[in-house]
CSV table of C-alpha atoms in Angstrom, one decimal:
chain,number,residue,atom,x,y,z
B,262,MET,CA,-4.7,28.2,26.1
B,263,SER,CA,-4.6,24.7,25.0
B,264,GLU,CA,-3.8,21.7,27.1
B,265,PHE,CA,-1.2,19.1,25.9
B,266,ARG,CA,-2.3,15.8,27.3
B,267,MET,CA,-0.9,12.4,27.9
B,268,PRO,CA,-1.8,10.7,24.6
B,269,SER,CA,-3.2,7.3,24.2
B,270,LEU,CA,-0.5,5.3,22.3
B,271,GLY,CA,-2.4,2.1,21.8
B,272,ALA,CA,-5.7,0.5,22.5
B,273,ASP,CA,-4.8,-0.6,26.0
B,274,MET,CA,-2.5,2.1,27.2
B,275,GLU,CA,-3.7,3.4,30.6
B,276,SER,CA,-0.8,5.6,31.7
B,277,GLY,CA,2.6,6.6,30.8
B,278,THR,CA,5.7,8.0,32.5
B,279,LEU,CA,7.0,11.3,31.4
B,280,VAL,CA,10.7,10.6,31.1
B,281,GLU,CA,12.0,13.8,29.6
B,282,TRP,CA,10.9,17.2,28.5
B,283,ASN,CA,12.4,18.6,25.3
B,284,ILE,CA,10.7,22.0,25.9
B,285,ARG,CA,10.8,24.6,28.7
B,286,PRO,CA,8.3,27.4,29.5
B,287,GLY,CA,8.6,30.2,27.0
B,288,ASP,CA,9.7,28.0,24.2
B,289,ARG,CA,7.9,28.2,20.9
B,290,VAL,CA,6.5,24.8,19.7
B,291,GLU,CA,5.3,23.9,16.3
B,292,ARG,CA,2.8,21.4,15.1
B,293,GLY,CA,4.4,18.0,14.9
B,294,GLN,CA,7.3,18.9,17.1
B,295,ILE,CA,8.6,16.2,19.5
B,296,VAL,CA,8.2,17.8,22.9
B,297,CYS,CA,8.8,15.0,25.3
B,298,VAL,CA,9.6,11.3,25.8
B,299,VAL,CA,7.1,9.1,27.4
B,300,GLU,CA,7.8,5.6,28.7
B,301,THR,CA,5.1,3.1,27.8
B,302,GLN,CA,4.6,-0.6,27.7
B,303,LYS,CA,5.9,-0.3,24.1
B,304,GLY,CA,9.1,1.3,25.2
B,305,ALA,CA,10.1,5.0,25.2
B,306,ILE,CA,8.2,7.1,22.7
B,307,ASP,CA,8.9,10.5,21.2
B,308,VAL,CA,5.7,12.4,21.7
B,309,GLU,CA,4.6,15.0,19.2
B,310,ILE,CA,2.4,18.0,19.9
B,311,TRP,CA,-0.4,18.9,17.5
B,312,GLU,CA,-1.1,22.5,18.4
B,313,GLY,CA,1.6,25.1,18.0
B,314,GLY,CA,2.2,28.1,20.3
B,315,THR,CA,4.3,29.0,23.2
B,316,VAL,CA,4.8,26.9,26.3
B,317,GLU,CA,3.0,28.5,29.1
B,318,ARG,CA,4.0,26.0,31.7
B,319,LEU,CA,4.8,22.3,32.3
B,320,VAL,CA,2.3,20.6,34.5
B,321,VAL,CA,3.9,17.2,34.9
B,322,GLU,CA,7.5,16.8,36.1
B,323,GLU,CA,10.0,14.3,34.7
B,324,GLY,CA,9.6,10.9,36.3
B,325,GLN,CA,5.9,11.2,37.0
B,326,GLN,CA,3.5,8.5,35.8
B,327,VAL,CA,0.2,9.9,34.8
B,328,PRO,CA,-3.0,8.5,33.2
B,329,VAL,CA,-3.9,8.9,29.6
B,330,GLY,CA,-5.7,12.2,29.1
B,331,GLU,CA,-3.9,14.0,32.0
B,332,VAL,CA,-2.7,17.5,31.2
B,333,LEU,CA,1.1,17.5,30.7
B,334,ALA,CA,1.6,21.1,29.7
B,335,VAL,CA,-0.3,24.3,28.9
B,336,ILE,CA,0.3,25.9,25.5
B,337,ARG,CA,-0.5,29.5,24.7
B,338,ALA,CA,-1.7,29.9,21.1
B,339,GLU,CA,-0.4,32.7,18.8
B,340,GLY,CA,-1.7,36.0,20.0
B,341,GLU,CA,-3.0,34.8,23.3
B,342,LYS,CA,-1.9,36.5,26.5
B,343,ALA,CA,0.0,34.7,29.1
B,344,GLU,CA,-1.9,33.3,32.1
B,345,GLY,CA,-2.6,36.0,34.6
B,346,GLU,CA,-2.8,38.7,32.0
B,347,ASP,CA,-6.2,40.0,30.9
B,348,ALA,CA,-6.9,38.7,27.5
B,349,ALA,CA,-8.3,41.4,25.3
B,350,PRO,CA,-11.8,40.4,24.4
B,351,GLU,CA,-11.2,40.7,20.6
B,352,THR,CA,-8.3,38.3,20.7
B,353,ALA,CA,-9.9,35.7,23.0
B,354,PRO,CA,-10.0,32.5,21.1
B,355,ALA,CA,-13.5,31.1,20.4
B,356,GLY,CA,-13.1,27.7,21.8
B,357,ARG,CA,-10.2,25.4,21.2
B,358,PRO,CA,-8.1,25.7,18.0
B,359,THR,CA,-9.1,23.1,15.5
B,360,PRO,CA,-6.2,21.6,13.6
B,361,THR,CA,-8.0,21.4,10.3
B,362,THR,CA,-5.1,22.2,8.1
B,363,SER,CA,-3.3,19.0,8.8
B,364,PRO,CA,-2.3,16.8,5.9
B,365,THR,CA,-3.2,13.9,8.1
B,366,PRO,CA,-6.1,15.1,10.2
B,367,ALA,CA,-6.9,11.6,11.4
B,368,PRO,CA,-8.1,11.4,14.9
B,369,ARG,CA,-4.9,11.1,16.9
B,370,ALA,CA,-6.3,8.7,19.4
B,371,PRO,CA,-9.4,7.1,18.1
B,372,GLU,CA,-9.7,4.9,21.1
B,373,ARG,CA,-9.5,7.5,23.8
B,374,ALA,CA,-10.5,10.6,22.0
B,375,ALA,CA,-12.9,11.4,24.9
B,376,THR,CA,-10.2,10.7,27.5
B,377,PRO,CA,-12.6,9.1,29.9
B,378,ALA,CA,-10.0,9.2,32.7
B,379,ALA,CA,-9.9,13.0,32.6
B,380,THR,CA,-12.3,15.4,34.1
B,381,ALA,CA,-15.2,17.1,32.4
B,382,ALA,CA,-14.4,19.1,29.3
B,383,GLY,CA,-12.0,21.9,29.9
B,384,GLU,CA,-11.8,21.4,33.7
B,385,ARG,CA,-8.5,20.7,35.1
B,386,LEU,CA,-7.6,18.7,38.2
B,387,ARG,CA,-6.1,20.7,41.0
B,388,LEU,CA,-3.7,18.6,42.9
B,389,SER,CA,-0.2,18.9,44.2
B,390,PRO,CA,2.7,16.9,42.8
B,391,ALA,CA,2.9,15.1,46.1
B,392,ALA,CA,-0.8,14.2,46.0
B,393,ARG,CA,-0.4,13.1,42.4
B,394,LYS,CA,2.6,10.9,43.3
B,395,ARG,CA,0.6,9.3,46.2
B,396,ALA,CA,-2.3,8.7,43.9
B,397,GLY,CA,0.0,6.8,41.5
B,398,GLU,CA,1.3,4.7,44.4
B,399,LEU,CA,-2.1,3.9,45.7
B,400,GLY,CA,-3.6,3.3,42.3
B,401,VAL,CA,-6.2,6.1,42.7
B,402,ASP,CA,-7.4,7.9,39.7
B,403,PRO,CA,-7.4,11.6,40.8
B,404,ALA,CA,-10.2,12.3,38.5
B,405,THR,CA,-12.5,10.3,40.7
B,406,VAL,CA,-11.5,12.2,43.9
B,407,THR,CA,-13.4,15.1,45.3
B,408,GLY,CA,-11.0,17.7,46.5
B,409,SER,CA,-11.6,19.3,49.9
B,410,GLY,CA,-9.1,22.1,49.6
B,411,PRO,CA,-9.6,25.6,48.3
B,412,GLY,CA,-11.2,25.6,44.8
B,413,GLY,CA,-11.6,21.9,45.0
B,414,THR,CA,-7.9,21.2,45.3
B,415,ILE,CA,-7.2,17.6,46.0
B,416,SER,CA,-4.9,17.1,48.9
B,417,LEU,CA,-2.7,14.2,50.0
B,418,ALA,CA,-5.3,13.3,52.6
B,419,ASP,CA,-8.1,13.3,50.0
B,420,ILE,CA,-6.1,10.8,47.9
B,421,GLU,CA,-5.4,8.6,50.9
B,422,LYS,CA,-9.1,8.7,52.0
B,423,ALA,CA,-10.2,7.8,48.5
B,424,ALA,CA,-7.8,4.9,48.5
B,425,GLU,CA,-9.4,3.5,51.7
B,426,THR,CA,-12.9,3.8,50.4
B,427,ALA,CA,-12.2,2.7,46.9
B,428,PRO,CA,-14.2,-0.4,45.8
B,429,GLU,CA,-12.2,-3.6,46.0
B,430,ALA,CA,-12.5,-4.4,42.3
B,431,PRO,CA,-12.8,-1.9,39.6
B,432,ALA,CA,-15.7,-2.5,37.1
B,433,GLU,CA,-13.2,-3.5,34.4
B,434,PRO,CA,-10.1,-5.4,35.3
B,435,ARG,CA,-7.2,-3.0,34.9
B,436,LEU,CA,-3.9,-3.7,33.5
B,437,ALA,CA,-1.5,-4.0,36.4
B,438,ARG,CA,0.7,-1.0,36.4
B,439,PRO,CA,4.3,-1.8,35.8
B,440,ALA,CA,6.0,-1.8,39.1
B,441,ALA,CA,9.2,0.1,39.7
B,442,GLY,CA,12.0,-1.5,37.9
B,443,HIS,CA,9.5,-3.4,35.8
B,444,ASP,CA,10.6,-5.8,33.2
B,445,ALA,CA,10.1,-4.0,29.9
B,446,HIS,CA,9.6,-7.2,28.0
B,447,ALA,CA,6.9,-8.4,30.4
B,448,ALA,CA,5.1,-5.1,30.1
B,449,MET,CA,5.1,-5.3,26.4
B,450,ARG,CA,3.9,-8.9,26.5
B,451,GLN,CA,1.1,-7.7,28.7
B,452,ALA,CA,0.1,-4.9,26.3
B,453,ILE,CA,0.1,-7.3,23.4
B,454,ALA,CA,-1.9,-9.8,25.4
B,455,ALA,CA,-4.5,-7.2,26.3
B,456,ALA,CA,-4.9,-5.9,22.7
B,457,MET,CA,-5.0,-9.4,21.1
B,458,ALA,CA,-7.4,-10.8,23.7
B,459,ARG,CA,-9.7,-7.8,23.1
B,460,SER,CA,-9.4,-8.4,19.4
B,461,LYS,CA,-10.5,-12.0,19.6
B,462,ARG,CA,-13.2,-11.2,22.1
B,463,GLU,CA,-14.8,-8.3,20.3
B,464,ILE,CA,-14.0,-8.6,16.6
B,465,PRO,CA,-15.8,-11.1,14.5
B,466,HIS,CA,-12.9,-11.9,12.1
B,467,TYR,CA,-13.4,-13.3,8.6
B,468,TYR,CA,-10.4,-14.5,6.6
B,469,LEU,CA,-9.7,-14.5,2.9
B,470,GLY,CA,-6.6,-15.6,1.0
B,471,HIS,CA,-5.0,-15.6,-2.4
B,472,THR,CA,-2.0,-17.3,-3.9
B,473,LEU,CA,-0.1,-15.4,-6.6
B,474,SER,CA,3.0,-15.8,-8.6
B,475,VAL,CA,5.5,-13.1,-7.8
B,476,GLU,CA,7.8,-13.7,-10.7
B,477,PRO,CA,6.8,-10.5,-12.4
B,478,ALA,CA,7.2,-8.5,-9.2
B,479,LEU,CA,10.6,-10.1,-8.5
B,480,ALA,CA,11.7,-9.4,-12.0
B,481,TRP,CA,10.6,-5.8,-11.6
B,482,LEU,CA,12.6,-5.6,-8.3
B,483,ALA,CA,15.7,-7.2,-9.8
B,484,ALA,CA,15.7,-4.8,-12.7
B,485,CYS,CA,15.3,-1.9,-10.3
B,486,ASN,CA,18.1,-3.1,-8.0
B,487,ALA,CA,20.5,-4.1,-10.7
B,488,GLU,CA,21.2,-0.4,-11.2
B,489,ARG,CA,21.6,0.4,-7.6
B,490,SER,CA,24.3,0.2,-5.0
B,491,VAL,CA,23.6,-2.1,-2.1
B,492,ALA,CA,22.7,0.7,0.2
B,493,GLU,CA,20.1,2.1,-2.3
B,494,ARG,CA,18.4,-1.2,-3.0
B,495,LEU,CA,14.7,-1.7,-2.4
B,496,ILE,CA,13.4,-4.7,-0.6
B,497,PHE,CA,10.3,-6.7,-1.5
B,498,PRO,CA,8.1,-5.3,1.3
B,499,VAL,CA,8.2,-1.9,-0.4
B,500,LEU,CA,6.2,-3.4,-3.2
B,501,GLN,CA,3.9,-5.2,-0.8
B,502,LEU,CA,3.2,-2.0,1.1
B,503,ARG,CA,2.7,0.0,-2.0
B,504,ALA,CA,0.2,-2.6,-3.3
B,505,VAL,CA,-1.7,-2.6,0.0
B,506,ALA,CA,-1.8,1.2,0.0
B,507,MET,CA,-3.2,1.4,-3.5
B,508,ALA,CA,-5.8,-1.3,-2.9
B,509,LEU,CA,-6.9,0.6,0.2
B,510,GLN,CA,-7.4,3.7,-1.8
B,511,GLU,CA,-10.0,1.8,-3.8
B,512,VAL,CA,-11.5,0.0,-0.8
B,513,PRO,CA,-11.4,2.6,2.0
B,514,ALA,CA,-13.8,0.6,4.1
B,515,LEU,CA,-10.9,-1.4,5.4
B,516,ASN,CA,-8.8,1.6,6.3
B,517,GLY,CA,-9.9,3.0,9.7
B,518,TRP,CA,-11.2,2.2,13.2
B,519,PHE,CA,-14.2,0.7,14.8
B,520,VAL,CA,-15.0,3.2,17.6
B,521,ASP,CA,-18.1,3.5,19.7
B,522,GLY,CA,-20.0,1.1,17.6
B,523,ALA,CA,-19.3,2.7,14.3
B,524,PHE,CA,-16.6,2.7,11.6
B,525,ARG,CA,-14.5,5.8,11.5
B,526,PRO,CA,-12.5,6.0,8.2
B,527,ALA,CA,-8.9,7.0,8.4
B,528,GLU,CA,-7.9,10.1,6.5
B,529,GLY,CA,-4.8,9.2,4.5
B,530,VAL,CA,-3.3,5.9,4.0
B,531,HIS,CA,-1.0,5.1,7.0
B,532,LEU,CA,0.0,1.5,7.2
B,533,GLY,CA,1.0,-0.2,10.4
B,534,VAL,CA,4.1,-2.3,9.7
B,535,ALA,CA,4.2,-5.2,12.2
B,536,THR,CA,7.8,-5.5,13.4
B,537,ALA,CA,9.1,-8.2,15.6
B,538,LEU,CA,11.6,-6.9,18.1
B,539,ARG,CA,14.8,-8.9,18.9
B,540,GLY,CA,14.4,-10.2,22.4
B,541,GLY,CA,10.7,-10.6,21.9
B,542,GLY,CA,7.7,-8.4,21.4
B,543,LEU,CA,6.1,-6.6,18.5
B,544,VAL,CA,5.3,-3.1,17.5
B,545,ALA,CA,3.3,-2.0,14.4
B,546,PRO,CA,4.2,1.6,13.8
B,547,ALA,CA,2.6,3.6,11.0
B,548,LEU,CA,4.3,4.2,7.7
B,549,HIS,CA,2.7,7.6,7.0
B,550,ASP,CA,1.1,8.4,3.6
B,551,ALA,CA,2.1,5.1,2.1
B,552,ASP,CA,0.0,5.9,-1.0
B,553,ARG,CA,2.1,9.0,-1.8
B,554,LEU,CA,5.6,7.7,-1.7
B,555,ASP,CA,7.7,6.8,-4.8
B,556,PRO,CA,9.8,3.7,-4.4
B,557,ASP,CA,12.9,5.4,-3.0
B,558,ALA,CA,10.9,7.5,-0.6
B,559,MET,CA,9.0,4.4,0.5
B,560,MET,CA,12.3,2.6,1.1
B,561,ALA,CA,13.7,5.5,3.0
B,562,ALA,CA,10.6,5.9,5.1
B,563,LEU,CA,10.6,2.1,5.8
B,564,ARG,CA,14.3,2.2,6.7
B,565,ASP,CA,13.8,5.0,9.1
B,566,LEU,CA,10.7,3.4,10.7
B,567,LEU,CA,12.2,0.0,11.2
B,568,THR,CA,15.5,1.4,12.5
B,569,ARG,CA,13.7,3.4,15.1
B,570,ALA,CA,11.3,0.6,15.9
B,571,ARG,CA,14.2,-1.6,16.8
B,572,LYS,CA,16.0,1.1,18.7
B,573,ASP,CA,12.9,1.8,20.7
B,574,ARG,CA,12.4,5.4,19.6
B,575,LEU,CA,9.1,5.6,17.7
B,576,ARG,CA,6.9,8.7,17.6
B,577,SER,CA,3.5,9.0,19.1
B,578,SER,CA,1.8,9.6,15.8
B,579,GLU,CA,3.3,6.3,14.5
B,580,LEU,CA,1.5,4.4,17.3
B,581,THR,CA,-1.9,6.0,16.7
B,582,ASP,CA,-2.3,6.7,13.0
B,583,ALA,CA,-2.3,3.3,11.3
B,584,GLY,CA,-5.6,2.5,9.7
B,585,LEU,CA,-4.6,-1.0,8.8
B,586,THR,CA,-1.7,-3.2,9.7
B,587,VAL,CA,0.5,-5.3,7.4
B,588,THR,CA,2.4,-8.3,8.7
B,589,ASN,CA,5.0,-10.1,6.8
B,590,LEU,CA,6.1,-13.4,8.3
B,591,GLY,CA,7.6,-14.8,5.1
B,592,ASP,CA,11.1,-14.2,6.3
B,593,LEU,CA,10.4,-16.5,9.2
B,594,GLY,CA,9.5,-19.3,6.7
B,595,VAL,CA,5.8,-19.5,7.2
B,596,ASP,CA,3.6,-20.1,4.1
B,597,SER,CA,0.6,-18.1,5.2
B,598,VAL,CA,-0.8,-15.8,8.0
B,599,GLN,CA,-4.2,-15.8,9.6
B,600,GLY,CA,-3.8,-12.5,11.3
B,601,VAL,CA,-5.3,-11.0,14.4
B,602,ILE,CA,-6.6,-7.5,13.9
B,603,TYR,CA,-5.1,-4.8,16.0
B,604,PRO,CA,-8.0,-3.0,17.6
B,605,PRO,CA,-9.6,-0.6,16.9
B,606,GLN,CA,-8.4,-1.2,13.3
B,607,VAL,CA,-10.7,-3.2,11.2
B,608,ALA,CA,-8.4,-5.3,9.0
B,609,LEU,CA,-5.0,-6.8,8.7
B,610,VAL,CA,-3.1,-8.0,5.7
B,611,GLY,CA,-0.7,-10.9,6.1
B,612,PHE,CA,2.1,-12.0,3.7
B,613,GLY,CA,3.8,-15.4,3.8
B,614,ARG,CA,7.1,-16.5,2.3
B,615,ILE,CA,8.1,-16.5,-1.3
B,616,ALA,CA,8.6,-20.1,-2.3
B,617,GLU,CA,8.8,-22.0,-5.6
B,618,ARG,CA,5.6,-23.9,-6.4
B,619,PRO,CA,4.1,-25.6,-9.3
B,620,TRP,CA,2.2,-22.9,-11.2
B,621,VAL,CA,0.0,-23.2,-14.3
B,622,ARG,CA,0.9,-20.7,-17.0
B,623,ASP,CA,-0.6,-20.9,-20.5
B,624,GLY,CA,-1.8,-24.5,-19.8
B,625,GLN,CA,1.7,-25.6,-18.7
B,626,VAL,CA,2.8,-26.5,-15.2
B,627,VAL,CA,5.9,-24.4,-14.5
B,628,ALA,CA,8.0,-23.7,-11.4
B,629,ALA,CA,7.2,-20.2,-10.2
B,630,ARG,CA,8.0,-18.3,-7.0
B,631,CYS,CA,4.7,-17.8,-5.3
B,632,LEU,CA,3.3,-15.9,-2.3
B,633,GLN,CA,0.2,-16.3,-0.2
B,634,VAL,CA,-1.5,-13.1,0.9
B,635,SER,CA,-4.3,-13.1,3.4
B,636,LEU,CA,-6.8,-10.6,4.8
B,637,ALA,CA,-8.4,-10.7,8.2
B,638,ALA,CA,-11.2,-8.3,8.4
B,639,ASP,CA,-13.9,-7.1,10.9
B,640,HIS,CA,-17.3,-8.5,9.9
B,641,ARG,CA,-19.0,-5.7,11.8
B,642,VAL,CA,-17.7,-3.3,9.3
B,643,THR,CA,-17.3,-5.1,6.0
B,644,ASP,CA,-18.5,-8.3,4.4
B,645,GLY,CA,-16.6,-10.9,2.4
B,646,ALA,CA,-17.5,-9.2,-0.9
B,647,ILE,CA,-15.6,-6.0,0.1
B,648,GLY,CA,-12.7,-8.0,1.4
B,649,ALA,CA,-12.6,-10.0,-1.8
B,650,ARG,CA,-12.5,-6.8,-3.9
B,651,PHE,CA,-9.6,-5.5,-1.9
B,652,LEU,CA,-7.7,-8.7,-2.0
B,653,THR,CA,-8.2,-9.1,-5.7
B,654,ARG,CA,-7.1,-5.6,-6.4
B,655,LEU,CA,-4.0,-6.2,-4.2
B,656,THR,CA,-3.2,-9.4,-6.1
B,657,ASP,CA,-3.6,-7.7,-9.4
B,658,LEU,CA,-1.2,-4.9,-8.5
B,659,LEU,CA,1.5,-7.3,-7.2
B,660,THR,CA,1.0,-9.4,-10.3
B,661,GLU,CA,1.4,-6.4,-12.7
B,662,PRO,CA,4.1,-4.4,-10.9
B,663,ASP,CA,4.2,-1.8,-13.7
B,664,ARG,CA,0.9,-0.5,-12.3
B,665,LEU,CA,2.3,0.1,-8.8
B,666,TRP,CA,4.0,3.4,-9.7
B,667,PRO,CA,2.4,4.4,-13.0
B,668,PRO,CA,4.3,7.0,-14.9
P,1046,MET,CA,43.2,-5.2,0.1
P,1047,ALA,CA,45.4,-8.0,1.4
P,1048,PRO,CA,43.7,-11.3,1.4
P,1049,LEU,CA,42.0,-12.1,4.7
P,1050,SER,CA,42.5,-15.3,6.5
P,1051,ARG,CA,39.4,-17.4,6.8
P,1052,ASP,CA,39.2,-16.8,10.5
P,1053,THR,CA,39.4,-13.0,10.1
P,1054,LEU,CA,36.8,-13.2,7.4
P,1055,ARG,CA,34.5,-15.2,9.7
P,1056,ASP,CA,35.1,-12.6,12.5
P,1057,THR,CA,34.1,-9.8,10.1
P,1058,VAL,CA,31.0,-11.6,9.0
P,1059,THR,CA,30.1,-12.4,12.6
P,1060,ASP,CA,30.5,-8.7,13.6
P,1061,ALA,CA,28.2,-7.6,10.7
P,1062,ILE,CA,25.6,-10.1,11.7
P,1063,LEU,CA,25.8,-9.3,15.4
P,1064,ALA,CA,25.3,-5.6,14.6
P,1065,VAL,CA,21.7,-6.4,13.6
P,1066,ALA,CA,21.1,-9.5,15.7
P,1067,PRO,CA,23.1,-9.0,18.9
P,1068,GLU,CA,21.8,-12.2,20.5
P,1069,ALA,CA,22.8,-14.5,17.5
P,1070,ASP,CA,24.9,-17.5,18.4
P,1071,LEU,CA,26.7,-18.3,15.1
P,1072,ASP,CA,28.5,-21.3,16.5
P,1073,ALA,CA,25.2,-22.9,17.4
P,1074,LEU,CA,24.0,-22.7,13.8
P,1075,PRO,CA,23.4,-26.1,12.2
P,1076,PRO,CA,26.0,-26.3,9.4
P,1077,GLY,CA,24.6,-26.3,5.9
P,1078,ARG,CA,21.2,-24.8,7.0
P,1079,PRO,CA,19.9,-21.4,5.9
P,1080,TRP,CA,21.3,-18.9,8.5
P,1081,ARG,CA,18.8,-16.1,7.8
P,1082,GLU,CA,15.8,-18.1,8.9
P,1083,GLN,CA,17.6,-19.6,11.9
P,1084,LEU,CA,18.6,-16.1,13.1
P,1085,GLU,CA,15.3,-14.5,12.0
P,1086,ILE,CA,17.1,-12.1,9.7
P,1087,ASP,CA,14.4,-10.4,7.5
P,1088,SER,CA,15.0,-8.8,4.2
P,1089,PHE,CA,15.7,-5.4,5.9
P,1090,ASP,CA,18.2,-6.9,8.3
P,1091,PHE,CA,19.8,-8.8,5.4
P,1092,LEU,CA,20.2,-5.7,3.4
P,1093,ASN,CA,21.8,-3.9,6.4
P,1094,ILE,CA,24.3,-6.8,6.8
P,1095,LEU,CA,25.3,-6.5,3.1
P,1096,VAL,CA,25.7,-2.7,3.4
P,1097,ASP,CA,27.9,-3.3,6.5
P,1098,LEU,CA,30.0,-6.0,4.7
P,1099,GLU,CA,30.5,-3.7,1.8
P,1100,LYS,CA,31.8,-1.1,4.1
P,1101,ARG,CA,34.1,-3.5,6.0
P,1102,LEU,CA,35.3,-5.6,3.0
P,1103,GLY,CA,34.6,-3.5,-0.1
P,1104,VAL,CA,32.6,-6.3,-1.6
P,1105,SER,CA,29.3,-5.3,-3.2
P,1106,VAL,CA,27.1,-8.3,-3.6
P,1107,PRO,CA,24.7,-8.1,-6.6
P,1108,GLU,CA,21.2,-9.2,-5.9
P,1109,SER,CA,21.6,-12.0,-8.6
P,1110,ASP,CA,24.2,-13.6,-6.3
P,1111,TYR,CA,22.0,-13.7,-3.2
P,1112,HIS,CA,21.3,-17.4,-3.8
P,1113,GLU,CA,25.0,-18.2,-3.0
P,1114,LEU,CA,24.6,-16.7,0.5
P,1115,GLU,CA,22.0,-19.0,1.9
P,1116,THR,CA,24.3,-20.8,4.3
P,1117,LEU,CA,27.0,-19.2,6.4
P,1118,GLN,CA,29.5,-21.5,4.7
P,1119,GLY,CA,28.3,-20.3,1.3
P,1120,LEU,CA,28.5,-16.7,2.4
P,1121,LEU,CA,32.1,-17.1,3.6
P,1122,ASP,CA,33.1,-19.0,0.4
P,1123,TYR,CA,31.5,-16.3,-1.8
P,1124,LEU,CA,33.2,-13.4,0.0
P,1125,GLU,CA,36.5,-15.2,0.0
P,1126,ARG,CA,36.2,-15.8,-3.7
P,1127,ARG,CA,35.3,-12.2,-4.4
P,1128,LEU,CA,38.2,-10.9,-2.2
P,1129,THR,CA,40.8,-13.1,-3.9
P,1130,GLY,CA,39.3,-13.1,-7.4
């Protein structure tokens, strides 16, 4: 049996509300399938499952708010017997299935891989839905409660007793849980505030910048788009993202997460695309495998991602997989960006606007459309020399666009 | 297609913009100023608006004409010319 748990969908997510199940007991599920919708501070998220099998049972009901790491459903792997049946010894699985065949076996939740809010490994909390609901109301973490019922079952009374004896202030200030009927915008603001405050508190940022002429890249794009219908056109960010992805392949030290005092490299190049939402707020979902997409596939993936980001239906993997985030504020008219790294990532690339500037070419000052690109990086993980190598490579690629998708 | 009145054309453009930026107040735009920046329309939104306008009006705007669309006035003039031309 494997346990499908409430995923951590961001550095500061503490809990989520299960809004809707897409599966029922007895259903077969496949790796990557969207099995439920969870409401978070970043809106409603389609949550994927990473172990296939058959749904044994659903543990959490629709409408319940549960902490990160809490078991949502129990999944029976291929060949396993249902609960209550005797598993034949030869078919008993040796430990948990390990998803090593994934094309993107990046840790799904680098920040909360150990699910600190959950119980000891493999142990499951025993508590009734009523007790769980009361725990949510009282702000009690059931994992910290000792059950007095049979087999350590936590009763309603246990929860209420725990609430009375709970220390006034938790060791770490907790994010206030969104109250019923909470303002989604305020909740997102709070999530951003927590993540950015943590970034500035913990990450020693260093900043590097380049200015480049994008005349060659714009000519490349214009030639490409001249042959296309409006709907098939590429936009400049496709080139930017491609250049970042290729530069990251060469400088992987900027692609990953700083977790438990050490750098954990990402497997695969998944770029967070910082996306402002109308009405306020920001999400930075991952564009998966940005180093493997041809121009049209990249545009299609970007279109899909941005459309869903703005309609509030991102997937859980998109909130957890990015190894570096790219932000483009050029359309808002700014010249340059000094970005704040999204923890636990270790770098952020910022693009400003494309504007005509005096530019020296062959000893002559000419008017050229230019762009400023910046890198904010975590000095605990890399030094300026590595950042400079990355940024130089990125600049070279955008300056010589024929190298972006070599034949 | 029969020629559209300027008002109808403006309504069509308004609808296309509101489809990606529902909170936009086009009447409050300072005339003669770039509308995309004012309304925070990025390159992706802009492309979507052009796709929408193509569907509604049958006018396909080549990328080389984008510079004529910087102001709302310019956009309306451009579309009017293409529709009657």
